[in-house]
């Protein structure tokens, strides 16, 4: 099961026990479904859980039943209302004139309570929403063909402290989030706290893995630098031997040559500890630079 399907499955477990919230959820589902006009309502979904919920949602919200239910063996579940009386009853319940299109606006009067706003967003996501696999990227979107409804959804979300983006795609208006934290919050608001927790855990794992990779890459780069520096120092020592200059060096530089040749793999910090008594990394670095300079003189 995809993450999007899993989210919808969790959302469909929300109880239909309050008529006001059932109407709000149905409102969101209808504004984001395939067709919502005074002549026809058609909802098409691939979610088996949403398909199981829709008849109960319509009954709880309006006391109505669909005129057409999905047939056996259909890959997509198609629900339809064509009865003018039923559609008129639904439009009236949303506060619109049944002679006009009900999809032009969101009636904010139906969404004054926070529970009804959550239910509205749940319905919109179940009908026209999707979310990508969080292991790949963070993206949640709600798509509708109704431009004004989409614009007013932005206002609703802004009033709730959420700041999504919007774009036009294939004749639809798409409201979307790319912030993992905002998606987590929205999932919890809609009624999918387990999915929000799963996304949160996935995000934490990705951040931990990326942090480890950054540290490993940094340590590898530092190790490469240390190896290159050690090779340069050893090459300088070989040149000093070839020029017969080692015996004329100070006791400190001779000791440095012996330890560098003995421990070619050690970093400066590690090599500085091998001196008796130990010296500082800065002091050792100064001595090695002096040897390199002498080998080039």
Coordinates of C-alpha atoms in Angstrom, one line a residue:
X1 CA 0.0 0.0 0.0
X2 CA 1.3 3.4 -0.9
X3 CA 1.7 6.1 1.8
X4 CA -1.1 8.1 0.2
X5 CA -3.4 5.1 0.4
X6 CA -2.3 4.5 4.0
X7 CA -3.2 8.1 4.9
X8 CA -6.6 7.8 3.3
X9 CA -7.2 4.5 5.1
X10 CA -6.4 6.1 8.4
X11 CA -8.6 9.2 7.7
X12 CA -11.5 6.9 6.9
X13 CA -11.4 5.5 10.4
X14 CA -12.7 8.8 11.8
X15 CA -16.1 8.4 13.4
X16 CA -19.1 9.9 11.7
X17 CA -20.9 10.9 14.9
X18 CA -21.5 14.6 14.4
X19 CA -23.8 15.8 11.6
X20 CA -22.1 19.2 11.3
X21 CA -18.7 17.5 10.8
X22 CA -20.2 15.0 8.4
X23 CA -21.6 17.8 6.3
X24 CA -18.2 19.6 6.4
X25 CA -16.4 16.5 5.3
X26 CA -18.9 15.9 2.5
X27 CA -18.5 19.5 1.5
X28 CA -14.8 19.1 1.1
X29 CA -15.2 15.9 -0.8
X30 CA -17.7 17.4 -3.2
X31 CA -15.7 20.5 -3.9
X32 CA -12.7 18.3 -4.7
X33 CA -14.5 15.5 -6.5
X34 CA -14.8 14.9 -10.3
X35 CA -18.2 16.6 -10.8
X36 CA -20.4 18.8 -8.6
X37 CA -23.1 20.7 -10.5
X38 CA -26.9 21.2 -10.1
X39 CA -27.3 18.4 -12.7
X40 CA -24.8 15.8 -11.5
X41 CA -22.6 14.7 -8.7
X42 CA -19.9 12.2 -9.6
X43 CA -17.1 10.9 -7.3
X44 CA -14.5 8.6 -8.7
X45 CA -11.9 7.1 -6.3
X46 CA -9.3 4.3 -6.3
X47 CA -9.4 4.2 -2.5
X48 CA -11.4 1.2 -1.3
X49 CA -11.6 2.7 2.2
X50 CA -13.0 6.0 0.9
X51 CA -15.5 4.0 -1.3
X52 CA -16.7 2.2 1.8
X53 CA -17.1 5.4 3.7
X54 CA -18.9 7.5 1.1
X55 CA -22.4 5.9 1.4
X56 CA -22.3 6.3 5.2
X57 CA -21.0 9.9 4.8
X58 CA -23.8 10.9 2.5
X59 CA -26.4 9.3 4.8
X60 CA -25.0 10.9 7.9
X61 CA -24.6 14.4 6.3
X62 CA -27.9 14.5 4.4
X63 CA -29.9 11.4 5.0
X64 CA -29.5 10.5 1.3
X65 CA -28.2 7.6 -0.8
X66 CA -26.3 7.5 -4.1
X67 CA -28.2 6.9 -7.4
X68 CA -25.3 4.9 -8.7
X69 CA -22.9 2.7 -6.7
X70 CA -19.7 1.1 -8.0
X71 CA -20.2 -2.1 -10.0
X72 CA -18.4 -5.4 -9.4
X73 CA -14.9 -5.6 -10.8
X74 CA -14.5 -1.9 -11.5
X75 CA -10.9 -0.8 -11.0
X76 CA -12.1 2.7 -10.0
X77 CA -15.1 3.2 -7.6
X78 CA -17.7 5.5 -9.2
X79 CA -20.5 7.1 -7.2
X80 CA -23.2 9.2 -8.9
X81 CA -26.2 11.4 -8.0
X82 CA -28.5 12.6 -10.8
X83 CA -31.7 13.0 -8.9
X84 CA -32.5 16.8 -9.0
X85 CA -34.3 16.7 -5.7
X86 CA -31.3 15.0 -3.9
X87 CA -28.8 17.4 -5.4
X88 CA -31.0 20.4 -4.6
X89 CA -31.2 19.2 -1.0
X90 CA -27.4 19.0 -0.8
X91 CA -26.9 22.4 -2.4
X92 CA -29.4 24.0 0.0
X93 CA -27.6 22.4 3.0
X94 CA -24.4 24.3 1.9
X95 CA -26.3 27.6 1.8
X96 CA -26.4 28.0 -2.0
X97 CA -29.3 28.6 -4.4
X98 CA -29.9 25.2 -6.1
X99 CA -30.4 27.0 -9.4
X100 CA -26.8 28.3 -9.3
X101 CA -23.5 26.4 -9.3
X102 CA -22.5 25.5 -5.7
X103 CA -18.9 25.1 -6.5
X104 CA -17.9 28.8 -6.9
X105 CA -17.3 29.5 -3.2
X106 CA -16.5 27.9 0.2
X107 CA -19.3 28.8 2.6
X108 CA -17.1 29.7 5.6
X109 CA -20.2 29.8 7.8
X110 CA -20.3 26.0 7.7
X111 CA -16.6 25.9 8.9
X112 CA -16.6 28.1 12.0
X113 CA -15.8 25.2 14.4
X114 CA -12.2 23.8 14.3
X115 CA -13.6 20.2 14.1
X116 CA -15.6 21.1 11.0
X117 CA -12.5 22.7 9.4
X118 CA -10.6 19.5 10.1
X119 CA -13.5 17.5 8.6
X120 CA -13.6 19.7 5.5
X121 CA -9.9 19.2 4.9
X122 CA -10.3 15.5 5.4
X123 CA -13.0 15.3 2.8
X124 CA -11.0 17.4 0.3
X125 CA -8.0 15.2 0.7
X126 CA -9.9 12.0 0.5
X127 CA -11.5 13.2 -2.7
X128 CA -8.8 15.2 -4.5
X129 CA -5.7 14.8 -2.4
X130 CA -2.4 12.9 -2.6
X131 CA 0.9 12.7 -0.8
X132 CA 4.2 11.3 -2.0
X133 CA 6.3 8.7 -0.2
X134 CA 8.1 10.6 2.5
X135 CA 11.3 8.5 1.9
X136 CA 11.5 10.1 -1.5
X137 CA 10.3 13.7 -0.9
X138 CA 7.8 15.8 0.9
X139 CA 4.8 16.8 -1.1
X140 CA 1.1 16.9 -0.2
X141 CA -1.5 18.4 -2.6
X142 CA -5.2 19.1 -3.0
X143 CA -6.5 19.4 -6.6
X144 CA -9.8 20.8 -7.8
X145 CA -11.2 22.2 -11.0
X146 CA -13.0 25.0 -9.2
X147 CA -10.7 28.0 -9.2
X148 CA -12.5 30.1 -6.6
X149 CA -12.9 27.2 -4.2
X150 CA -9.1 26.7 -4.4
X151 CA -8.4 30.3 -3.7
X152 CA -10.7 30.3 -0.8
X153 CA -9.0 27.2 0.5
X154 CA -5.8 29.2 0.7
X155 CA -7.6 31.8 2.8
X156 CA -9.0 29.0 5.1
X157 CA -5.5 27.5 5.5
X158 CA -3.9 30.9 6.1
X159 CA -6.5 31.5 8.9
X160 CA -5.4 28.2 10.4
X161 CA -1.8 29.3 10.3
X162 CA -0.8 27.2 7.3
X163 CA 0.9 28.7 4.2
X164 CA 0.7 26.4 1.2
X165 CA 1.5 27.3 -2.4
X166 CA -0.7 27.1 -5.4
X167 CA -0.3 26.2 -9.1
X168 CA -2.4 25.4 -12.2
X169 CA -1.9 22.0 -13.7
X170 CA -3.9 20.2 -16.4
X171 CA -7.0 22.3 -15.9
X172 CA -6.9 22.0 -12.1
X173 CA -5.9 24.3 -9.3
X174 CA -3.4 22.6 -7.1
X175 CA -2.8 23.6 -3.5
X176 CA 0.3 22.0 -2.2
X177 CA 2.8 21.8 0.7
X178 CA 6.5 20.9 0.5
X179 CA 7.4 21.6 4.1
X180 CA 7.6 18.3 6.1
X181 CA 6.6 20.0 9.3
X182 CA 3.6 21.6 7.8
X183 CA 2.5 18.3 6.2
X184 CA 2.9 16.6 9.5
X185 CA 0.7 19.2 11.2
X186 CA -1.9 19.0 8.4
X187 CA -2.1 15.2 8.6
X188 CA -2.7 15.5 12.3
X189 CA -5.4 18.1 11.9
X190 CA -7.2 16.0 9.3
X191 CA -7.2 13.0 11.6
X192 CA -4.2 11.0 10.6
X193 CA -1.8 11.2 13.6
X194 CA -0.2 7.8 12.9
X195 CA 0.7 8.9 9.4
X196 CA 2.0 12.2 10.7
X197 CA 4.2 10.2 13.2
X198 CA 5.4 7.9 10.4
X199 CA 6.4 11.0 8.3
X200 CA 8.1 12.5 11.3
X201 CA 10.1 9.3 12.0
X202 CA 11.1 9.0 8.3
X203 CA 12.2 12.7 8.4
X204 CA 14.3 12.0 11.5
X205 CA 15.9 9.0 9.9
X206 CA 16.8 10.9 6.7
X207 CA 18.3 13.8 8.7
X208 CA 20.3 11.4 10.8
X209 CA 21.5 9.5 7.8
X210 CA 22.4 12.7 6.0
X211 CA 24.2 14.0 9.0
X212 CA 26.3 10.8 9.3
X213 CA 27.1 11.0 5.5
X214 CA 28.2 14.6 5.9
X215 CA 30.5 13.6 8.8
X216 CA 31.9 10.6 7.0
X217 CA 32.6 12.7 3.9
X218 CA 34.2 15.4 6.0
X219 CA 36.4 12.9 7.8
X220 CA 37.4 11.2 4.6
X221 CA 38.3 14.6 3.1
X222 CA 40.4 15.4 6.2
X223 CA 42.1 12.0 6.0
X224 CA 42.9 12.6 2.3
X225 CA 44.5 15.9 3.2
X226 CA 46.5 14.3 6.0
X227 CA 47.8 11.5 3.7
X228 CA 48.8 14.1 1.0
X229 CA 50.6 16.2 3.6
X230 CA 52.4 13.2 5.1
X231 CA 53.5 12.1 1.6
X232 CA 54.8 15.6 0.9
X233 CA 56.7 15.6 4.3
X234 CA 58.3 12.1 3.6
X235 CA 59.3 13.3 0.1
X236 CA 61.0 16.3 1.7
X237 CA 62.8 14.1 4.1
X238 CA 64.1 11.9 1.3
X239 CA 65.4 14.9 -0.5
X240 CA 67.2 16.1 2.6
X241 CA 68.9 12.7 2.8
X242 CA 69.8 12.8 -0.8
X243 CA 71.3 16.3 -0.3
X244 CA 73.2 15.1 2.8
X245 CA 71.6 17.8 5.0
X246 CA 70.1 15.7 7.7
X247 CA 73.2 15.6 10.0
X248 CA 73.4 19.4 10.0
X249 CA 69.8 19.8 11.3
X250 CA 68.9 20.6 14.9
X251 CA 68.1 17.8 17.4
X252 CA 64.4 18.7 17.3
X253 CA 64.2 18.4 13.5
X254 CA 66.2 15.1 13.5
X255 CA 63.7 13.8 16.1
X256 CA 60.8 15.0 13.8
X257 CA 62.3 13.1 10.8
X258 CA 62.7 9.9 12.8
X259 CA 59.1 9.9 14.1
X260 CA 57.6 11.0 10.8
X261 CA 59.4 8.1 9.1
X262 CA 58.4 5.7 11.9
X263 CA 54.7 6.7 11.8
X264 CA 53.9 7.8 8.3
X265 CA 50.1 7.1 8.7
X266 CA 49.6 9.2 11.8
X267 CA 47.8 12.6 11.8
X268 CA 49.6 15.6 13.2
X269 CA 47.8 15.4 16.4
X270 CA 48.6 11.7 16.8
X271 CA 52.2 12.2 15.8
X272 CA 52.7 15.1 18.2
X273 CA 51.8 12.7 21.1
X274 CA 54.7 10.4 20.1
X275 CA 57.3 13.0 21.1
X276 CA 59.0 12.7 24.5
X277 CA 57.7 14.9 26.0
X278 CA 54.7 15.4 23.7
X279 CA 54.6 18.6 21.7
X280 CA 51.7 20.7 20.4
X281 CA 50.2 20.1 17.0
X282 CA 51.2 23.7 16.1
X283 CA 54.8 23.1 17.1
X284 CA 55.0 19.9 15.0
X285 CA 53.4 21.6 12.0
X286 CA 56.0 24.3 12.2
X287 CA 58.8 21.8 12.3
X288 CA 57.5 19.8 9.3
X289 CA 57.0 23.0 7.3
X290 CA 60.6 23.9 8.1
X291 CA 61.8 20.5 6.8
X292 CA 59.8 21.0 3.5
X293 CA 61.3 24.5 3.1
X294 CA 64.8 23.2 3.7
X295 CA 64.4 20.5 1.1
X296 CA 63.5 23.1 -1.5
X297 CA 66.3 25.5 -0.7

